[in-house]
mmCIF file of C-alpha atoms in Angstrom:
data_model
loop_
_atom_site.group_PDB
_atom_site.id
_atom_site.type_symbol
_atom_site.label_atom_id
_atom_site.label_comp_id
_atom_site.label_asym_id
_atom_site.label_seq_id
_atom_site.Cartn_x
_atom_site.Cartn_y
_atom_site.Cartn_z
ATOM 1 C CA UNK S 27 -21.354 -47.206 9.416
ATOM 2 C CA UNK S 28 -24.725 -45.619 8.619
ATOM 3 C CA UNK S 29 -25.327 -42.274 6.982
ATOM 4 C CA UNK S 30 -26.558 -40.748 10.224
ATOM 5 C CA UNK S 31 -23.402 -41.825 12.060
ATOM 6 C CA UNK S 32 -21.233 -40.365 9.295
ATOM 7 C CA UNK S 33 -23.074 -37.060 9.444
ATOM 8 C CA UNK S 34 -22.805 -37.024 13.229
ATOM 9 C CA UNK S 35 -19.052 -37.569 13.099
ATOM 10 C CA UNK S 36 -18.407 -35.015 10.365
ATOM 11 C CA UNK S 37 -16.353 -32.046 11.604
ATOM 12 C CA UNK S 38 -17.890 -28.603 11.494
ATOM 13 C CA UNK S 39 -16.691 -25.558 9.654
ATOM 14 C CA UNK S 40 -16.199 -22.287 11.534
ATOM 15 C CA UNK S 41 -19.686 -21.024 12.513
ATOM 16 C CA UNK S 42 -20.504 -17.472 11.443
ATOM 17 C CA UNK S 43 -21.738 -16.744 14.965
ATOM 18 C CA UNK S 44 -18.363 -17.724 16.452
ATOM 19 C CA UNK S 45 -16.481 -15.606 13.911
ATOM 20 C CA UNK S 46 -18.620 -12.549 14.689
ATOM 21 C CA UNK S 47 -18.483 -13.044 18.444
ATOM 22 C CA UNK S 48 -14.680 -13.370 18.518
ATOM 23 C CA UNK S 49 -14.403 -10.200 16.407
ATOM 24 C CA UNK S 50 -16.706 -8.429 18.870
ATOM 25 C CA UNK S 51 -14.754 -9.747 21.864
ATOM 26 C CA UNK S 52 -11.324 -8.737 20.578
ATOM 27 C CA UNK S 53 -12.376 -5.121 20.019
ATOM 28 C CA UNK S 54 -14.313 -4.898 23.293
ATOM 29 C CA UNK S 55 -11.164 -5.787 25.214
ATOM 30 C CA UNK S 56 -8.947 -3.524 23.121
ATOM 31 C CA UNK S 57 -11.093 -0.432 23.742
ATOM 32 C CA UNK S 58 -12.420 -1.259 27.219
ATOM 33 C CA UNK S 59 -9.607 0.169 29.361
ATOM 34 C CA UNK S 60 -9.481 3.797 28.188
ATOM 35 C CA UNK S 61 -13.006 4.793 29.382
ATOM 36 C CA UNK S 62 -12.239 3.638 32.944
ATOM 37 C CA UNK S 63 -8.766 5.124 33.421
ATOM 38 C CA UNK S 64 -9.806 7.312 36.370
ATOM 39 C CA UNK S 65 -11.577 4.449 38.149
ATOM 40 C CA UNK S 66 -8.667 2.099 37.471
ATOM 41 C CA UNK S 67 -6.222 4.582 38.957
ATOM 42 C CA UNK S 68 -8.441 5.177 41.997
ATOM 43 C CA UNK S 69 -8.973 1.466 42.640
ATOM 44 C CA UNK S 70 -5.347 0.351 42.345
ATOM 45 C CA UNK S 71 -1.860 1.479 43.351
ATOM 46 C CA UNK S 72 -1.392 3.086 39.909
ATOM 47 C CA UNK S 73 -1.067 6.759 39.133
ATOM 48 C CA UNK S 74 -3.093 8.049 36.198
ATOM 49 C CA UNK S 75 0.063 8.107 34.049
ATOM 50 C CA UNK S 76 0.781 4.485 34.928
ATOM 51 C CA UNK S 77 -2.798 3.531 34.026
ATOM 52 C CA UNK S 78 -2.246 5.139 30.611
ATOM 53 C CA UNK S 79 0.947 3.120 30.259
ATOM 54 C CA UNK S 80 -1.107 -0.067 30.607
ATOM 55 C CA UNK S 81 -2.983 0.903 27.434
ATOM 56 C CA UNK S 82 0.250 1.791 25.630
ATOM 57 C CA UNK S 83 1.851 -1.542 26.567
ATOM 58 C CA UNK S 84 -1.272 -3.468 25.527
ATOM 59 C CA UNK S 85 -1.371 -1.653 22.166
ATOM 60 C CA UNK S 86 2.346 -2.214 21.579
ATOM 61 C CA UNK S 87 2.163 -5.978 22.152
ATOM 62 C CA UNK S 88 -1.109 -6.121 20.166
ATOM 63 C CA UNK S 89 0.662 -4.642 17.124
ATOM 64 C CA UNK S 90 4.142 -6.132 17.472
ATOM 65 C CA UNK S 91 2.754 -9.655 17.828
ATOM 66 C CA UNK S 92 1.014 -9.571 14.437
ATOM 67 C CA UNK S 93 3.920 -10.823 12.269
ATOM 68 C CA UNK S 94 4.693 -13.575 14.803
ATOM 69 C CA UNK S 95 1.105 -14.836 14.828
ATOM 70 C CA UNK S 96 0.991 -14.778 11.048
ATOM 71 C CA UNK S 97 4.088 -16.949 10.714
ATOM 72 C CA UNK S 98 2.812 -19.394 13.334
ATOM 73 C CA UNK S 99 -0.595 -19.539 11.662
ATOM 74 C CA UNK S 100 0.913 -20.348 8.267
ATOM 75 C CA UNK S 101 2.982 -23.103 9.883
ATOM 76 C CA UNK S 102 0.611 -24.702 12.406
ATOM 77 C CA UNK S 103 -2.875 -23.650 11.319
ATOM 78 C CA UNK S 104 -5.438 -20.903 11.833
ATOM 79 C CA UNK S 105 -7.607 -22.634 14.409
ATOM 80 C CA UNK S 106 -4.549 -23.667 16.414
ATOM 81 C CA UNK S 107 -3.601 -20.000 16.746
ATOM 82 C CA UNK S 108 -7.195 -18.956 17.440
ATOM 83 C CA UNK S 109 -7.647 -21.511 20.229
ATOM 84 C CA UNK S 110 -4.249 -20.737 21.789
ATOM 85 C CA UNK S 111 -4.956 -17.005 21.728
ATOM 86 C CA UNK S 112 -8.361 -17.506 23.379
ATOM 87 C CA UNK S 113 -6.802 -19.602 26.160
ATOM 88 C CA UNK S 114 -4.072 -16.995 26.623
ATOM 89 C CA UNK S 115 -6.591 -14.127 26.579
ATOM 90 C CA UNK S 116 -8.664 -15.817 29.276
ATOM 91 C CA UNK S 117 -5.583 -16.354 31.466
ATOM 92 C CA UNK S 118 -4.314 -12.818 30.876
ATOM 93 C CA UNK S 119 -7.701 -11.308 31.702
ATOM 94 C CA UNK S 120 -7.964 -13.349 34.900
ATOM 95 C CA UNK S 121 -4.443 -12.250 35.883
ATOM 96 C CA UNK S 122 -5.475 -8.640 35.257
ATOM 97 C CA UNK S 123 -8.076 -8.780 38.032
ATOM 98 C CA UNK S 124 -5.739 -10.355 40.593
ATOM 99 C CA UNK S 125 -3.222 -7.503 40.893
ATOM 100 C CA UNK S 126 -3.302 -3.837 41.861
ATOM 101 C CA UNK S 127 0.454 -3.115 41.707
ATOM 102 C CA UNK S 128 1.933 -1.524 38.611
ATOM 103 C CA UNK S 129 4.448 -4.120 37.377
ATOM 104 C CA UNK S 130 2.203 -7.224 37.666
ATOM 105 C CA UNK S 131 -0.676 -5.358 35.995
ATOM 106 C CA UNK S 132 1.627 -4.095 33.252
ATOM 107 C CA UNK S 133 2.801 -7.642 32.525
ATOM 108 C CA UNK S 134 -0.741 -9.025 32.642
ATOM 109 C CA UNK S 135 -2.134 -6.397 30.262
ATOM 110 C CA UNK S 136 0.851 -6.722 27.909
ATOM 111 C CA UNK S 137 0.358 -10.489 27.707
ATOM 112 C CA UNK S 138 -3.388 -10.021 27.193
ATOM 113 C CA UNK S 139 -2.740 -7.577 24.343
ATOM 114 C CA UNK S 140 -0.418 -10.089 22.688
ATOM 115 C CA UNK S 141 -3.126 -12.771 22.901
ATOM 116 C CA UNK S 142 -6.046 -10.642 21.714
ATOM 117 C CA UNK S 143 -3.876 -9.269 18.916
ATOM 118 C CA UNK S 144 -3.866 -12.697 17.266
ATOM 119 C CA UNK S 145 -7.637 -12.940 16.885
ATOM 120 C CA UNK S 146 -8.710 -10.394 14.283
ATOM 121 C CA UNK S 147 -6.034 -11.140 11.658
ATOM 122 C CA UNK S 148 -6.660 -14.862 12.147
ATOM 123 C CA UNK S 149 -10.365 -14.311 11.492
ATOM 124 C CA UNK S 150 -9.495 -12.376 8.326
ATOM 125 C CA UNK S 151 -7.246 -15.212 7.219
ATOM 126 C CA UNK S 152 -9.955 -17.802 7.869
ATOM 127 C CA UNK S 153 -12.339 -15.781 5.702
ATOM 128 C CA UNK S 154 -9.690 -15.731 2.985
ATOM 129 C CA UNK S 155 -9.218 -19.492 3.273
ATOM 130 C CA UNK S 156 -12.878 -20.464 3.250
ATOM 131 C CA UNK S 157 -14.760 -17.879 1.161
ATOM 132 C CA UNK S 158 -14.438 -16.314 -2.246
ATOM 133 C CA UNK S 159 -15.817 -13.323 -4.139
ATOM 134 C CA UNK S 160 -19.006 -11.743 -2.869
ATOM 135 C CA UNK S 161 -19.308 -14.167 0.065
ATOM 136 C CA UNK S 162 -15.864 -13.144 1.318
ATOM 137 C CA UNK S 163 -16.708 -9.447 0.978
ATOM 138 C CA UNK S 164 -19.942 -9.947 2.899
ATOM 139 C CA UNK S 165 -18.124 -11.924 5.579
ATOM 140 C CA UNK S 166 -15.632 -9.074 5.980
ATOM 141 C CA UNK S 167 -18.508 -6.582 6.269
ATOM 142 C CA UNK S 168 -20.184 -8.685 8.952
ATOM 143 C CA UNK S 169 -16.912 -8.938 10.857
ATOM 144 C CA UNK S 170 -16.526 -5.161 10.722
ATOM 145 C CA UNK S 171 -20.049 -4.646 12.047
ATOM 146 C CA UNK S 172 -19.479 -6.845 15.076
ATOM 147 C CA UNK S 173 -16.001 -5.512 15.826
ATOM 148 C CA UNK S 174 -17.455 -2.003 15.654
ATOM 149 C CA UNK S 175 -20.208 -3.035 18.055
ATOM 150 C CA UNK S 176 -17.502 -4.275 20.417
ATOM 151 C CA UNK S 177 -15.745 -0.913 20.219
ATOM 152 C CA UNK S 178 -19.027 0.945 20.801
ATOM 153 C CA UNK S 179 -20.137 -1.149 23.757
ATOM 154 C CA UNK S 180 -16.704 -0.831 25.365
ATOM 155 C CA UNK S 181 -16.758 2.949 24.867
ATOM 156 C CA UNK S 182 -20.237 3.323 26.355
ATOM 157 C CA UNK S 183 -20.264 0.656 29.077
ATOM 158 C CA UNK S 184 -16.730 0.170 30.413
ATOM 159 C CA UNK S 185 -16.662 3.432 32.344
ATOM 160 C CA UNK S 186 -20.131 2.814 33.804
ATOM 161 C CA UNK S 187 -19.255 -0.739 34.850
ATOM 162 C CA UNK S 188 -16.074 0.460 36.535
ATOM 163 C CA UNK S 189 -17.835 3.365 38.259
ATOM 164 C CA UNK S 190 -20.925 1.549 39.529
ATOM 165 C CA UNK S 191 -19.566 -1.994 40.008
ATOM 166 C CA UNK S 192 -15.792 -2.471 39.895
ATOM 167 C CA UNK S 193 -12.964 -1.980 37.380
ATOM 168 C CA UNK S 194 -12.298 -5.721 37.566
ATOM 169 C CA UNK S 195 -15.628 -6.417 35.845
ATOM 170 C CA UNK S 196 -14.290 -4.890 32.608
ATOM 171 C CA UNK S 197 -11.364 -7.334 32.649
ATOM 172 C CA UNK S 198 -13.276 -10.448 33.730
ATOM 173 C CA UNK S 199 -15.966 -10.152 31.028
ATOM 174 C CA UNK S 200 -13.470 -10.824 28.178
ATOM 175 C CA UNK S 201 -12.203 -13.861 30.127
ATOM 176 C CA UNK S 202 -15.726 -15.273 30.249
ATOM 177 C CA UNK S 203 -16.181 -14.400 26.572
ATOM 178 C CA UNK S 204 -12.963 -16.205 25.636
ATOM 179 C CA UNK S 205 -14.167 -19.349 27.411
ATOM 180 C CA UNK S 206 -17.513 -19.129 25.591
ATOM 181 C CA UNK S 207 -15.696 -18.703 22.264
ATOM 182 C CA UNK S 208 -13.572 -21.785 22.957
ATOM 183 C CA UNK S 209 -16.742 -23.789 23.580
ATOM 184 C CA UNK S 210 -18.191 -22.562 20.270
ATOM 185 C CA UNK S 211 -15.100 -23.892 18.444
ATOM 186 C CA UNK S 212 -15.552 -27.477 19.636
ATOM 187 C CA UNK S 213 -15.460 -29.855 16.702
ATOM 188 C CA UNK S 214 -14.503 -27.149 14.199
ATOM 189 C CA UNK S 215 -12.088 -28.460 11.561
ATOM 190 C CA UNK S 216 -8.989 -26.656 10.346
ATOM 191 C CA UNK S 217 -9.757 -25.486 6.772
ATOM 192 C CA UNK S 218 -7.820 -27.184 4.009
ATOM 193 C CA UNK S 219 -4.846 -25.177 2.748
ATOM 194 C CA UNK S 220 -2.601 -25.691 -0.248
ATOM 195 C CA UNK S 221 0.418 -24.508 1.751
ATOM 196 C CA UNK S 222 1.441 -25.418 5.293
ATOM 197 C CA UNK S 223 4.871 -23.888 5.694
ATOM 198 C CA UNK S 224 6.170 -20.466 6.633
ATOM 199 C CA UNK S 225 6.460 -18.315 3.493
ATOM 200 C CA UNK S 226 7.957 -15.063 4.742
ATOM 201 C CA UNK S 227 9.526 -14.257 1.363
ATOM 202 C CA UNK S 228 6.132 -14.381 -0.367
ATOM 203 C CA UNK S 229 4.751 -11.918 2.205
ATOM 204 C CA UNK S 230 7.426 -9.262 1.552
ATOM 205 C CA UNK S 231 7.371 -9.043 -2.238
ATOM 206 C CA UNK S 232 7.409 -5.491 -3.673
ATOM 207 C CA UNK S 233 3.654 -5.544 -4.340
ATOM 208 C CA UNK S 234 2.999 -6.608 -0.747
ATOM 209 C CA UNK S 235 5.256 -3.860 0.569
ATOM 210 C CA UNK S 236 3.282 -1.321 -1.446
ATOM 211 C CA UNK S 237 0.071 -2.654 0.110
ATOM 212 C CA UNK S 238 1.559 -2.305 3.600
ATOM 213 C CA UNK S 239 2.616 1.283 2.833
ATOM 214 C CA UNK S 240 -0.891 2.122 1.604
ATOM 215 C CA UNK S 241 -2.563 0.640 4.669
ATOM 216 C CA UNK S 242 -0.049 2.443 6.906
ATOM 217 C CA UNK S 243 -1.447 5.743 5.597
ATOM 218 C CA UNK S 244 -4.989 4.396 5.755
ATOM 219 C CA UNK S 245 -4.479 3.473 9.414
ATOM 220 C CA UNK S 246 -3.083 6.936 10.114
ATOM 221 C CA UNK S 247 -6.246 8.537 8.743
ATOM 222 C CA UNK S 248 -8.942 6.061 9.757
ATOM 223 C CA UNK S 249 -7.724 5.155 13.239
ATOM 224 C CA UNK S 250 -5.170 7.830 14.059
ATOM 225 C CA UNK S 251 -7.459 10.781 13.347
ATOM 226 C CA UNK S 252 -10.516 9.012 14.756
ATOM 227 C CA UNK S 253 -8.778 9.393 18.123
ATOM 228 C CA UNK S 254 -9.384 13.146 17.951
ATOM 229 C CA UNK S 255 -13.136 13.162 17.270
ATOM 230 C CA UNK S 256 -14.226 13.095 20.925
ATOM 231 C CA UNK S 257 -11.501 15.513 22.179
ATOM 232 C CA UNK S 258 -12.400 17.904 19.333
ATOM 233 C CA UNK S 259 -16.065 17.771 20.329
ATOM 234 C CA UNK S 260 -15.171 18.485 23.956
ATOM 235 C CA UNK S 261 -12.874 21.356 22.968
ATOM 236 C CA UNK S 262 -15.725 22.881 20.978
ATOM 237 C CA UNK S 263 -17.946 22.978 24.073
ATOM 238 C CA UNK S 264 -19.757 19.630 24.019
ATOM 239 C CA UNK S 265 -20.107 17.893 27.408
ATOM 240 C CA UNK S 266 -18.270 14.716 28.247
ATOM 241 C CA UNK S 267 -21.328 12.461 28.106
ATOM 242 C CA UNK S 268 -22.714 13.891 24.879
ATOM 243 C CA UNK S 269 -19.308 13.942 23.184
ATOM 244 C CA UNK S 270 -18.911 10.216 23.889
ATOM 245 C CA UNK S 271 -22.351 9.546 22.440
ATOM 246 C CA UNK S 272 -21.639 11.623 19.318
ATOM 247 C CA UNK S 273 -18.262 9.898 18.968
ATOM 248 C CA UNK S 274 -20.129 6.614 18.574
ATOM 249 C CA UNK S 275 -21.315 7.969 15.205
ATOM 250 C CA UNK S 276 -18.240 6.125 13.893
ATOM 251 C CA UNK S 277 -19.820 2.804 14.831
ATOM 252 C CA UNK S 278 -23.114 3.833 13.228
ATOM 253 C CA UNK S 279 -21.194 4.740 10.061
ATOM 254 C CA UNK S 280 -19.506 1.312 10.051
ATOM 255 C CA UNK S 281 -22.808 -0.514 10.510
ATOM 256 C CA UNK S 282 -24.720 1.419 7.849
ATOM 257 C CA UNK S 283 -21.699 1.417 5.521
ATOM 258 C CA UNK S 284 -21.368 -2.345 5.906
ATOM 259 C CA UNK S 285 -25.026 -2.792 5.031
ATOM 260 C CA UNK S 286 -24.520 -0.647 1.938
ATOM 261 C CA UNK S 287 -21.359 -2.590 1.136
ATOM 262 C CA UNK S 288 -23.348 -5.815 0.875
ATOM 263 C CA UNK S 289 -25.141 -4.265 -2.127
ATOM 264 C CA UNK S 290 -22.134 -2.513 -3.627
ATOM 265 C CA UNK S 291 -20.025 -5.679 -3.867
ATOM 266 C CA UNK S 292 -22.546 -7.158 -6.303
ATOM 267 C CA UNK S 293 -22.290 -4.130 -8.609
ATOM 268 C CA UNK S 294 -18.717 -2.845 -8.449
ATOM 269 C CA UNK S 295 -15.258 -4.368 -8.647
ATOM 270 C CA UNK S 296 -12.938 -4.134 -5.656
ATOM 271 C CA UNK S 297 -10.911 -1.451 -7.460
ATOM 272 C CA UNK S 298 -14.003 0.733 -7.733
ATOM 273 C CA UNK S 299 -14.907 0.054 -4.101
ATOM 274 C CA UNK S 300 -11.462 1.172 -2.947
ATOM 275 C CA UNK S 301 -11.908 4.374 -4.969
ATOM 276 C CA UNK S 302 -15.427 4.995 -3.635
ATOM 277 C CA UNK S 303 -14.347 4.345 -0.051
ATOM 278 C CA UNK S 304 -11.287 6.572 -0.512
ATOM 279 C CA UNK S 305 -13.525 9.406 -1.700
ATOM 280 C CA UNK S 306 -15.767 8.981 1.355
ATOM 281 C CA UNK S 307 -12.634 9.057 3.527
ATOM 282 C CA UNK S 308 -11.191 12.340 2.304
ATOM 283 C CA UNK S 309 -14.608 14.009 2.028
ATOM 284 C CA UNK S 310 -15.248 13.192 5.685
ATOM 285 C CA UNK S 311 -12.516 15.687 6.640
ATOM 286 C CA UNK S 312 -13.755 18.617 4.525
ATOM 287 C CA UNK S 313 -16.197 20.261 7.014
ATOM 288 C CA UNK S 314 -13.833 19.843 9.985
ATOM 289 C CA UNK S 315 -10.873 21.273 8.059
ATOM 290 C CA UNK S 316 -12.682 24.414 6.903
ATOM 291 C CA UNK S 317 -15.612 24.945 9.327
ATOM 292 C CA UNK S 318 -14.697 23.229 12.619
ATOM 293 C CA UNK S 319 -17.764 22.773 14.827
ATOM 294 C CA UNK S 320 -19.542 20.027 16.796
ATOM 295 C CA UNK S 321 -21.622 19.234 13.707
ATOM 296 C CA UNK S 322 -18.572 18.928 11.435
ATOM 297 C CA UNK S 323 -16.694 16.734 13.924
ATOM 298 C CA UNK S 324 -19.737 14.467 14.251
ATOM 299 C CA UNK S 325 -19.950 14.347 10.441
ATOM 300 C CA UNK S 326 -16.285 13.321 10.292
ATOM 301 C CA UNK S 327 -16.767 10.508 12.800
ATOM 302 C CA UNK S 328 -19.788 9.076 10.988
ATOM 303 C CA UNK S 329 -18.207 9.117 7.522
ATOM 304 C CA UNK S 330 -14.902 7.758 8.828
ATOM 305 C CA UNK S 331 -16.985 4.771 9.891
ATOM 306 C CA UNK S 332 -18.550 4.516 6.436
ATOM 307 C CA UNK S 333 -15.103 4.730 4.807
ATOM 308 C CA UNK S 334 -13.899 2.006 7.130
ATOM 309 C CA UNK S 335 -16.754 -0.247 5.999
ATOM 310 C CA UNK S 336 -16.245 0.400 2.279
ATOM 311 C CA UNK S 337 -12.571 1.127 1.686
ATOM 312 C CA UNK S 338 -10.937 -0.794 4.499
ATOM 313 C CA UNK S 339 -12.969 -3.967 4.026
ATOM 314 C CA UNK S 340 -11.960 -3.848 0.338
ATOM 315 C CA UNK S 341 -8.323 -3.436 1.358
ATOM 316 C CA UNK S 342 -8.729 -6.418 3.689
ATOM 317 C CA UNK S 343 -10.014 -8.455 0.767
ATOM 318 C CA UNK S 344 -6.963 -7.450 -1.262
ATOM 319 C CA UNK S 345 -4.696 -8.531 1.612
ATOM 320 C CA UNK S 346 -6.293 -11.985 1.685
ATOM 321 C CA UNK S 347 -5.747 -12.407 -2.081
ATOM 322 C CA UNK S 348 -2.339 -10.928 -2.721
ATOM 323 C CA UNK S 349 -0.219 -13.890 -1.481
ATOM 324 C CA UNK S 350 -2.342 -17.012 -0.882
ATOM 325 C CA UNK S 351 0.745 -19.092 -0.100
ATOM 326 C CA UNK S 352 1.529 -16.755 2.837
ATOM 327 C CA UNK S 353 -1.962 -15.500 3.620
ATOM 328 C CA UNK S 354 -1.705 -15.418 7.410
ATOM 329 C CA UNK S 355 1.714 -13.736 7.400
ATOM 330 C CA UNK S 356 0.528 -11.181 4.839
ATOM 331 C CA UNK S 357 -2.660 -10.381 6.748
ATOM 332 C CA UNK S 358 -0.723 -10.044 10.008
ATOM 333 C CA UNK S 359 1.775 -7.622 8.446
ATOM 334 C CA UNK S 360 -1.191 -5.771 6.941
ATOM 335 C CA UNK S 361 -2.818 -5.384 10.371
ATOM 336 C CA UNK S 362 0.509 -4.411 11.937
ATOM 337 C CA UNK S 363 0.935 -1.665 9.311
ATOM 338 C CA UNK S 364 -2.579 -0.397 10.032
ATOM 339 C CA UNK S 365 -1.991 -0.016 13.782
ATOM 340 C CA UNK S 366 1.535 1.313 13.311
ATOM 341 C CA UNK S 367 0.187 3.997 10.980
ATOM 342 C CA UNK S 368 -2.447 4.945 13.546
ATOM 343 C CA UNK S 369 0.073 5.279 16.381
ATOM 344 C CA UNK S 370 2.501 7.218 14.179
ATOM 345 C CA UNK S 371 -0.151 9.761 13.192
ATOM 346 C CA UNK S 372 -1.204 10.208 16.818
ATOM 347 C CA UNK S 373 2.409 10.752 17.846
ATOM 348 C CA UNK S 374 3.122 13.250 15.054
ATOM 349 C CA UNK S 375 0.010 15.334 15.727
ATOM 350 C CA UNK S 376 0.091 15.216 19.546
ATOM 351 C CA UNK S 377 1.426 18.778 19.874
ATOM 352 C CA UNK S 378 -1.245 20.142 17.529
ATOM 353 C CA UNK S 379 -3.918 18.338 19.518
ATOM 354 C CA UNK S 380 -2.542 19.748 22.775
ATOM 355 C CA UNK S 381 -2.955 23.227 21.240
ATOM 356 C CA UNK S 382 -6.507 22.335 20.075
ATOM 357 C CA UNK S 383 -5.420 22.607 16.423
ATOM 358 C CA UNK S 384 -8.001 20.118 15.235
ATOM 359 C CA UNK S 385 -8.884 22.011 12.066
ATOM 360 C CA UNK S 386 -5.243 21.805 10.964
ATOM 361 C CA UNK S 387 -5.068 18.103 11.875
ATOM 362 C CA UNK S 388 -8.162 17.284 9.821
ATOM 363 C CA UNK S 389 -6.821 19.476 7.021
ATOM 364 C CA UNK S 390 -3.778 17.218 6.840
ATOM 365 C CA UNK S 391 -6.196 14.297 6.774
ATOM 366 C CA UNK S 392 -8.024 15.796 3.784
ATOM 367 C CA UNK S 393 -4.936 16.170 1.583
ATOM 368 C CA UNK S 394 -3.433 12.849 2.630
ATOM 369 C CA UNK S 395 -6.815 11.223 1.994
ATOM 370 C CA UNK S 396 -6.948 12.514 -1.575
ATOM 371 C CA UNK S 397 -3.474 11.128 -2.278
ATOM 372 C CA UNK S 398 -4.367 7.826 -0.592
ATOM 373 C CA UNK S 399 -7.566 7.353 -2.611
ATOM 374 C CA UNK S 400 -5.743 7.913 -5.903
ATOM 375 C CA UNK S 401 -2.689 5.774 -5.122
ATOM 376 C CA UNK S 402 -4.665 2.897 -3.582
ATOM 377 C CA UNK S 403 -7.109 2.740 -6.497
ATOM 378 C CA UNK S 404 -4.390 2.823 -9.150
ATOM 379 C CA UNK S 405 -2.233 0.305 -7.267
ATOM 380 C CA UNK S 406 -5.068 -2.184 -6.987
ATOM 381 C CA UNK S 407 -6.035 -1.706 -10.646
ATOM 382 C CA UNK S 408 -2.449 -2.414 -11.683
ATOM 383 C CA UNK S 409 -2.253 -5.495 -9.438
ATOM 384 C CA UNK S 410 -5.605 -6.765 -10.752
ATOM 385 C CA UNK S 411 -4.439 -6.382 -14.339
ATOM 386 C CA UNK S 412 -1.314 -8.407 -13.552
ATOM 387 C CA UNK S 413 -3.278 -11.042 -11.608
ATOM 388 C CA UNK S 414 -6.580 -11.670 -13.385
ATOM 389 C CA UNK S 415 -8.984 -13.933 -11.539
#
């Protein structure tokens, strides 16, 4: 067989464009329902409370499915899970546009959340399998940029699409995106792995459990308190439209922080990056805790995005390194801990938010952020010393 034939038959690695697009798609679907709750309720048989329950069910299955997907990925392969989740996401999204009754929609959105929940941790695992050092850090930054763009576009466009076209458009777009992503994965080869069995024990070692505890708190601060930026702006007198636009400062912070991160990774170790990102995180809460105002809440949103790009991407890198023999399971438990921390913080501070006690909420974020930055930096330094590259 000639050289040209050999090259033509050679399987492809995962294209960067496909990785970024799937990251974008998974976050667009995750954050696309909330902005159109009123239109969804008006266009279906659902009450507003039942429409909210669709989001809660989606989020629950999104988080709870993480450990399952990790185990399956370690056993059967990353691309197997990615392709299955894309097929399932397309079917779930199509089912979501076919029903207007509560129970069928609840089941459709729950199944869709389970499917989309597999994508982001699988992408993280693929980066861990196929890249090392600076290239892995840059890949994680790129993935964060595109997932943040998905969140931003969903926040800005989903409500408009539902209001001026139809709520079904917001559900059918991810189905079309999932089909496009499947096409982009044609001919892509499963990356070589040293281990191909389920290694649950390796994913729950004491050091791993400490990492999950750290990211639980990080999720509480980064994602749990981010939930309150737009409501805090509205409570301080900012209109609905402008508050949504200012709330997108988080995405701008992620994008600019990720660009900065591409330079920082060449100059600082991951331990230093965790410390730097942790400092950005707790400092983001200072103005809102002591001088609550539209400007301070906007400041918090922007620098939460920057902290996400610097600290959280470094934590993601740690998660991909800490147990290579159970990488997918570890990353899935890591992501589960992140979302569980976010939901726990939202639950614990719901009464304060109802009383518009945002300064107190962000004050808690400040002190927890200081403790998190110190503990996370020291924990990674200790792990690095015990596991030199």
